[in-house]
mmCIF file of C-alpha atoms in Angstrom:
data_model
loop_
_atom_site.group_PDB
_atom_site.id
_atom_site.type_symbol
_atom_site.label_atom_id
_atom_site.label_comp_id
_atom_site.label_asym_id
_atom_site.label_seq_id
_atom_site.Cartn_x
_atom_site.Cartn_y
_atom_site.Cartn_z
ATOM 1 C CA MET A 299 29.113 18.642 21.282
ATOM 2 C CA ASN A 300 26.277 17.349 19.014
ATOM 3 C CA ALA A 301 27.718 14.898 16.480
ATOM 4 C CA PRO A 302 28.127 16.467 12.694
ATOM 5 C CA VAL A 303 25.891 15.556 10.609
ATOM 6 C CA ASN A 304 27.538 13.511 7.714
ATOM 7 C CA PRO A 305 26.128 14.945 4.739
ATOM 8 C CA THR A 306 27.945 11.713 2.288
ATOM 9 C CA GLY A 307 26.064 9.418 4.779
ATOM 10 C CA TYR A 308 23.116 10.883 3.985
ATOM 11 C CA ARG A 309 23.005 9.734 0.576
ATOM 12 C CA LYS A 310 24.329 6.519 0.696
ATOM 13 C CA LEU A 311 21.441 5.949 2.343
ATOM 14 C CA ALA A 312 19.358 7.045 -0.090
ATOM 15 C CA ALA A 313 21.424 5.805 -2.779
ATOM 16 C CA ARG A 314 20.827 2.177 -1.253
ATOM 17 C CA TYR A 315 17.033 2.924 -0.477
ATOM 18 C CA SER A 316 17.007 4.030 -3.826
ATOM 19 C CA ASP A 317 19.117 0.869 -5.426
ATOM 20 C CA LEU A 318 16.341 -1.651 -3.447
ATOM 21 C CA THR A 319 13.384 0.402 -4.839
ATOM 22 C CA SER A 320 14.829 0.209 -8.814
ATOM 23 C CA GLY A 321 15.239 -3.494 -7.884
ATOM 24 C CA MET A 322 11.844 -3.798 -6.414
ATOM 25 C CA LEU A 323 10.260 -2.827 -10.153
ATOM 26 C CA ALA A 324 13.105 -4.015 -12.561
ATOM 27 C CA PRO A 325 12.157 -6.153 -15.702
ATOM 28 C CA GLU A 326 14.026 -8.473 -14.860
ATOM 29 C CA ARG A 327 12.949 -10.288 -12.534
ATOM 30 C CA THR A 328 14.297 -12.347 -9.392
ATOM 31 C CA PRO A 329 11.794 -14.596 -6.422
ATOM 32 C CA LEU A 330 13.018 -12.339 -4.417
ATOM 33 C CA ALA A 331 11.798 -8.935 -6.403
ATOM 34 C CA ASP A 332 8.601 -10.805 -6.461
ATOM 35 C CA ALA A 333 8.031 -11.474 -2.946
ATOM 36 C CA TRP A 334 9.898 -7.697 -2.074
ATOM 37 C CA LEU A 335 6.842 -6.172 -4.417
ATOM 38 C CA GLY A 336 4.382 -8.349 -3.346
ATOM 39 C CA LEU A 337 4.256 -8.691 0.137
ATOM 40 C CA PRO A 338 3.851 -4.867 0.523
ATOM 41 C CA MET A 339 1.304 -4.426 -2.755
ATOM 42 C CA THR A 340 -0.819 -7.322 -0.952
ATOM 43 C CA PHE A 341 -0.648 -5.974 2.456
ATOM 44 C CA VAL A 342 -1.452 -2.672 0.874
ATOM 45 C CA ALA A 343 -4.500 -3.901 -1.448
ATOM 46 C CA GLY A 344 -6.443 -6.575 1.670
ATOM 47 C CA ALA A 345 -6.771 -3.223 3.326
ATOM 48 C CA THR A 346 -8.306 -1.257 0.712
ATOM 49 C CA ASN A 347 -10.947 -4.290 0.269
ATOM 50 C CA ALA A 348 -11.478 -4.769 3.511
ATOM 51 C CA GLY A 349 -11.300 -0.694 4.287
ATOM 52 C CA GLY A 350 -12.865 0.329 1.191
ATOM 53 C CA LEU A 351 -16.125 -2.179 3.053
ATOM 54 C CA LEU A 352 -16.341 -0.288 5.602
ATOM 55 C CA ALA A 353 -15.915 2.987 3.620
ATOM 56 C CA VAL A 354 -18.128 2.107 0.452
ATOM 57 C CA GLY A 355 -20.986 -0.768 1.173
ATOM 58 C CA GLN A 356 -18.804 -3.241 -1.245
ATOM 59 C CA TYR A 357 -15.558 -4.711 -2.360
ATOM 60 C CA THR A 358 -13.657 -3.787 -4.823
ATOM 61 C CA SER A 359 -11.447 -6.128 -5.700
ATOM 62 C CA HIS A 360 -13.091 -9.181 -7.233
ATOM 63 C CA MET A 361 -14.982 -8.742 -9.979
ATOM 64 C CA SER A 362 -16.618 -12.628 -9.642
ATOM 65 C CA GLY A 363 -18.754 -10.806 -6.982
ATOM 66 C CA ILE A 364 -20.132 -7.717 -8.435
ATOM 67 C CA ILE A 365 -20.992 -10.039 -11.315
ATOM 68 C CA SER A 366 -22.311 -12.283 -10.475
ATOM 69 C CA SER A 367 -24.067 -9.605 -8.238
ATOM 70 C CA ALA A 368 -25.780 -7.733 -10.414
ATOM 71 C CA ALA A 369 -26.776 -11.201 -12.070
ATOM 72 C CA ASP A 370 -29.151 -10.886 -8.982
ATOM 73 C CA GLN A 371 -30.565 -7.685 -9.064
ATOM 74 C CA ALA A 372 -30.869 -8.158 -12.985
ATOM 75 C CA VAL A 373 -33.279 -11.215 -12.090
ATOM 76 C CA LEU A 374 -34.450 -9.624 -9.472
ATOM 77 C CA GLY A 375 -35.062 -5.926 -11.254
ATOM 78 C CA ALA A 376 -33.276 -4.101 -9.167
ATOM 79 C CA MET A 377 -31.101 -2.190 -12.865
ATOM 80 C CA ASP A 378 -30.005 1.000 -10.140
ATOM 81 C CA LEU A 379 -27.668 -1.722 -8.662
ATOM 82 C CA VAL A 380 -26.843 -3.685 -12.276
ATOM 83 C CA PHE A 381 -25.669 -0.580 -13.921
ATOM 84 C CA ALA A 382 -23.528 0.368 -10.576
ATOM 85 C CA ALA A 383 -22.514 -3.154 -10.924
ATOM 86 C CA ALA A 384 -21.785 -2.550 -14.508
ATOM 87 C CA GLY A 385 -19.775 1.019 -13.767
ATOM 88 C CA ALA A 386 -17.645 -0.868 -10.929
ATOM 89 C CA LEU A 387 -16.655 -3.135 -13.855
ATOM 90 C CA THR A 388 -15.875 -0.685 -16.155
ATOM 91 C CA ALA A 389 -14.097 1.081 -13.783
ATOM 92 C CA PHE A 390 -11.597 -2.037 -13.007
ATOM 93 C CA VAL A 391 -11.060 -2.904 -16.377
ATOM 94 C CA VAL A 392 -9.968 0.730 -17.280
ATOM 95 C CA GLY A 393 -7.958 0.158 -14.113
ATOM 96 C CA ALA A 394 -6.181 -2.852 -15.936
ATOM 97 C CA ALA A 395 -5.805 -1.269 -19.885
ATOM 98 C CA THR A 396 -4.608 1.822 -18.106
ATOM 99 C CA SER A 397 -1.830 -0.028 -16.708
ATOM 100 C CA ALA A 398 -0.953 -1.729 -19.491
ATOM 101 C CA LEU A 399 -0.788 1.726 -21.088
ATOM 102 C CA LEU A 400 1.959 3.444 -19.351
ATOM 103 C CA VAL A 401 3.824 -0.300 -19.203
ATOM 104 C CA ASN A 402 4.051 -0.148 -22.887
ATOM 105 C CA TRP A 403 4.438 3.128 -23.387
ATOM 106 C CA GLY A 404 6.946 3.078 -20.226
ATOM 107 C CA ARG A 405 9.170 1.048 -21.997
ATOM 108 C CA LEU A 406 9.753 2.889 -24.863
ATOM 109 C CA HIS A 407 10.956 5.283 -23.450
ATOM 110 C CA VAL A 408 11.985 5.508 -19.956
ATOM 111 C CA ALA A 409 12.823 1.334 -20.114
ATOM 112 C CA GLY A 410 13.831 0.088 -17.163
ATOM 113 C CA ARG A 411 11.186 2.583 -14.666
ATOM 114 C CA GLU A 412 7.892 1.653 -16.445
ATOM 115 C CA TYR A 413 6.534 0.104 -13.771
ATOM 116 C CA SER A 414 6.505 2.833 -11.134
ATOM 117 C CA LEU A 415 4.161 4.925 -13.509
ATOM 118 C CA PRO A 416 1.512 2.734 -12.948
ATOM 119 C CA LEU A 417 2.337 2.077 -8.963
ATOM 120 C CA THR A 418 3.064 6.085 -8.960
ATOM 121 C CA LEU A 419 -1.015 7.140 -10.148
ATOM 122 C CA GLU A 420 -2.145 4.587 -7.684
ATOM 123 C CA ALA A 421 -0.610 6.056 -4.861
ATOM 124 C CA LEU A 422 -1.474 9.182 -6.461
ATOM 125 C CA LEU A 423 -5.453 8.395 -6.610
ATOM 126 C CA LEU A 424 -4.961 7.042 -3.587
ATOM 127 C CA LEU A 425 -4.891 9.861 -1.898
ATOM 128 C CA ALA A 426 -8.031 11.327 -4.033
ATOM 129 C CA PHE A 427 -9.713 8.580 -2.256
ATOM 130 C CA ALA A 428 -9.149 9.671 0.866
ATOM 131 C CA ALA A 429 -10.285 13.219 -0.541
ATOM 132 C CA ILE A 430 -12.941 11.666 -1.590
ATOM 133 C CA GLY A 431 -14.444 10.701 1.986
ATOM 134 C CA PRO A 432 -16.042 13.629 3.568
ATOM 135 C CA PHE A 433 -18.458 14.283 1.005
ATOM 136 C CA THR A 434 -19.582 10.363 -0.591
ATOM 137 C CA ARG A 435 -22.075 11.455 3.118
ATOM 138 C CA THR A 436 -23.608 13.543 1.563
ATOM 139 C CA SER A 437 -23.687 12.852 -2.270
ATOM 140 C CA GLY A 438 -24.274 9.733 -4.226
ATOM 141 C CA LEU A 439 -22.620 10.381 -6.949
ATOM 142 C CA MET A 440 -19.284 11.476 -4.619
ATOM 143 C CA LEU A 441 -19.858 7.516 -3.406
ATOM 144 C CA GLY A 442 -19.762 6.139 -6.664
ATOM 145 C CA LEU A 443 -17.378 7.926 -8.104
ATOM 146 C CA ALA A 444 -15.314 6.378 -5.164
ATOM 147 C CA VAL A 445 -16.207 2.893 -5.246
ATOM 148 C CA ALA A 446 -14.773 3.416 -9.033
ATOM 149 C CA VAL A 447 -11.942 4.883 -7.996
ATOM 150 C CA LEU A 448 -11.145 2.222 -5.738
ATOM 151 C CA CYS A 449 -12.088 -0.284 -8.482
ATOM 152 C CA PHE A 450 -10.123 1.919 -11.234
ATOM 153 C CA ILE A 451 -6.965 1.288 -8.371
ATOM 154 C CA MET A 452 -8.296 -3.014 -7.595
ATOM 155 C CA GLY A 453 -7.942 -3.012 -11.691
ATOM 156 C CA LEU A 454 -4.405 -0.981 -12.047
ATOM 157 C CA GLN A 455 -2.182 -2.267 -9.608
ATOM 158 C CA ASN A 456 -3.774 -6.411 -10.600
ATOM 159 C CA ALA A 457 -2.922 -5.700 -14.496
ATOM 160 C CA THR A 458 1.127 -4.359 -12.698
ATOM 161 C CA VAL A 459 1.309 -7.025 -10.690
ATOM 162 C CA THR A 460 0.814 -9.098 -13.046
ATOM 163 C CA LYS A 461 2.346 -7.618 -15.890
ATOM 164 C CA MET A 462 5.427 -7.683 -13.955
ATOM 165 C CA SER A 463 5.046 -11.528 -11.897
ATOM 166 C CA GLY A 464 5.192 -12.676 -15.497
ATOM 167 C CA ALA A 465 0.958 -14.004 -14.252
ATOM 168 C CA LYS A 466 2.995 -15.611 -11.374
ATOM 169 C CA ILE A 467 1.843 -13.916 -8.335
ATOM 170 C CA ARG A 468 -1.966 -11.373 -7.487
ATOM 171 C CA THR A 469 -2.366 -9.250 -5.167
ATOM 172 C CA THR A 470 -6.252 -7.678 -5.327
ATOM 173 C CA HIS A 471 -7.388 -10.531 -5.060
ATOM 174 C CA MET A 472 -6.816 -14.990 -2.786
ATOM 175 C CA THR A 473 -8.797 -17.107 -5.027
ATOM 176 C CA GLY A 474 -5.466 -18.081 -7.342
ATOM 177 C CA VAL A 475 -3.427 -17.550 -4.241
ATOM 178 C CA VAL A 476 -5.305 -20.234 -1.955
ATOM 179 C CA THR A 477 -5.654 -22.247 -5.101
ATOM 180 C CA ASP A 478 -1.601 -22.827 -5.624
ATOM 181 C CA ILE A 479 -1.691 -23.313 -1.319
ATOM 182 C CA GLY A 480 -4.340 -26.745 -1.636
ATOM 183 C CA ILE A 481 -1.761 -27.792 -4.535
ATOM 184 C CA GLU A 482 0.663 -27.920 -2.892
ATOM 185 C CA LEU A 483 0.061 -28.774 -0.620
ATOM 186 C CA GLY A 484 -1.997 -32.093 -2.469
ATOM 187 C CA LYS A 485 1.563 -32.564 -3.417
ATOM 188 C CA LEU A 486 3.001 -32.442 -0.726
ATOM 189 C CA LEU A 487 0.121 -34.465 1.328
ATOM 190 C CA TYR A 488 0.915 -37.358 -1.957
ATOM 191 C CA SER A 489 3.091 -40.543 -1.097
ATOM 192 C CA ASN A 490 5.523 -41.411 -3.870
ATOM 193 C CA ARG A 491 6.217 -44.906 -1.825
ATOM 194 C CA ARG A 492 3.078 -46.196 -3.834
ATOM 195 C CA ARG A 493 4.128 -45.595 -7.336
ATOM 196 C CA ARG A 494 5.045 -49.530 -7.778
ATOM 197 C CA GLY A 495 7.655 -49.246 -10.123
ATOM 198 C CA VAL A 496 5.763 -47.169 -12.647
ATOM 199 C CA SER A 497 8.241 -44.552 -14.236
ATOM 200 C CA GLY A 498 7.842 -40.906 -14.101
ATOM 201 C CA PRO A 499 8.856 -37.694 -12.008
ATOM 202 C CA LEU A 500 8.006 -38.452 -8.346
ATOM 203 C CA VAL A 501 5.366 -35.790 -6.607
ATOM 204 C CA LEU A 502 7.602 -33.430 -5.035
ATOM 205 C CA ALA A 503 5.794 -29.876 -3.523
ATOM 206 C CA ASP A 504 7.230 -26.546 -4.322
ATOM 207 C CA ARG A 505 8.038 -25.619 -0.710
ATOM 208 C CA GLU A 506 9.304 -21.701 -0.757
ATOM 209 C CA LYS A 507 6.255 -21.436 -3.151
ATOM 210 C CA LEU A 508 4.054 -23.145 -0.931
ATOM 211 C CA LYS A 509 5.812 -20.455 2.130
ATOM 212 C CA LEU A 510 5.349 -18.102 -0.461
ATOM 213 C CA LEU A 511 2.149 -18.083 -0.814
ATOM 214 C CA SER A 512 0.830 -18.393 2.690
ATOM 215 C CA TYR A 513 2.941 -15.669 2.926
ATOM 216 C CA PHE A 514 0.781 -13.557 0.819
ATOM 217 C CA LEU A 515 -1.896 -15.138 2.385
ATOM 218 C CA ALA A 516 -1.098 -13.492 5.407
ATOM 219 C CA ALA A 517 -0.458 -10.513 4.803
ATOM 220 C CA PHE A 518 -3.948 -10.166 2.691
ATOM 221 C CA PHE A 519 -5.114 -10.792 5.543
ATOM 222 C CA GLY A 520 -3.500 -8.954 8.084
ATOM 223 C CA GLY A 521 -4.175 -5.813 5.215
ATOM 224 C CA GLY A 522 -7.545 -6.735 5.861
ATOM 225 C CA VAL A 523 -7.531 -6.420 9.781
ATOM 226 C CA VAL A 524 -5.317 -3.270 9.632
ATOM 227 C CA GLY A 525 -7.312 -1.991 6.822
ATOM 228 C CA ALA A 526 -10.956 -1.983 8.724
ATOM 229 C CA VAL A 527 -9.930 -1.013 11.840
ATOM 230 C CA GLY A 528 -8.336 2.438 10.055
ATOM 231 C CA PHE A 529 -10.833 2.831 7.829
ATOM 232 C CA ASN A 530 -14.372 2.092 10.364
ATOM 233 C CA TYR A 531 -11.962 4.324 13.768
ATOM 234 C CA VAL A 532 -9.773 7.058 11.010
ATOM 235 C CA GLY A 533 -11.960 7.254 7.927
ATOM 236 C CA PHE A 534 -11.168 7.762 4.752
ATOM 237 C CA VAL A 535 -8.090 9.768 5.481
ATOM 238 C CA PHE A 536 -6.257 5.918 6.416
ATOM 239 C CA ALA A 537 -6.051 5.813 2.788
ATOM 240 C CA VAL A 538 -3.124 8.238 3.255
ATOM 241 C CA PRO A 539 -0.532 5.961 4.351
ATOM 242 C CA LEU A 540 -1.277 3.412 2.194
ATOM 243 C CA ALA A 541 -1.081 5.710 -0.474
ATOM 244 C CA LEU A 542 1.963 7.029 1.269
ATOM 245 C CA LEU A 543 3.432 2.533 1.287
ATOM 246 C CA VAL A 544 2.886 2.486 -2.479
ATOM 247 C CA LEU A 545 4.336 5.989 -3.102
ATOM 248 C CA ALA A 546 7.617 4.716 -1.134
ATOM 249 C CA LEU A 547 8.667 1.828 -3.518
ATOM 250 C CA ALA A 548 7.561 3.098 -6.534
ATOM 251 C CA GLY A 549 8.422 7.139 -5.930
ATOM 252 C CA PRO A 550 12.277 6.780 -6.783
ATOM 253 C CA SER A 551 12.205 5.220 -9.865
ATOM 254 C CA ALA A 552 9.621 7.882 -10.908
ATOM 255 C CA LEU A 553 12.160 10.456 -9.393
ATOM 256 C CA ARG A 554 14.256 9.513 -11.221
ATOM 257 C CA ILE A 555 12.419 9.756 -14.718
ATOM 258 C CA LEU A 556 11.600 13.235 -14.232
ATOM 259 C CA LEU A 557 14.775 13.954 -13.319
ATOM 260 C CA ARG A 558 16.155 13.204 -16.050
#
């Protein structure tokens, strides 16, 4: 005889999962909440960025390279590429602006769950990117749309996580993370023994911060490897599991908004 199904047990498990994800997205932030949310989102960003290079032929998470490329192409007279870079930059900015609009609207109408709105939108856009994929091989317009969608997603995610964490963490590009790792390593290697009576606080590394930043760097790299393999061998449809991962984080809070 099979053991009877225990609906109460499933409900308790679902409630714990919903509470966990709600805590990860709560406006009142803790270092643990930032870590629990930041690591999977950094993985998604790394996968999307690296996979995007194989899928659409360019990185879409860092605007410094795109702006520098636009400047180079302007000097070379390739104005079509300049306009393409401008479109990517515009999509990134609009994505960040959309995040701000959704979060501020959510604070007024669904306080406590406002961050689930832009992340749910990100998941839906990743699904849209997967659907657009097959058409990019035959249509330049659809290829441009795919690039714009990725840049919009990166702007949306970067603004959301930045706003949520109080600018403590970034998930879509590693320049700031690597810089902070270098700063903390410098503090770690600094010797306080040669102060020679100089007053003032000791130079001490924040080991917990260094550890967390190292995890973010590893998550971005790991996501990049997984994304490169996935988009290379599976194609655009690999965006679907990435969308499901984001939806797993934001979905319960978004569902509570719909059912309220």
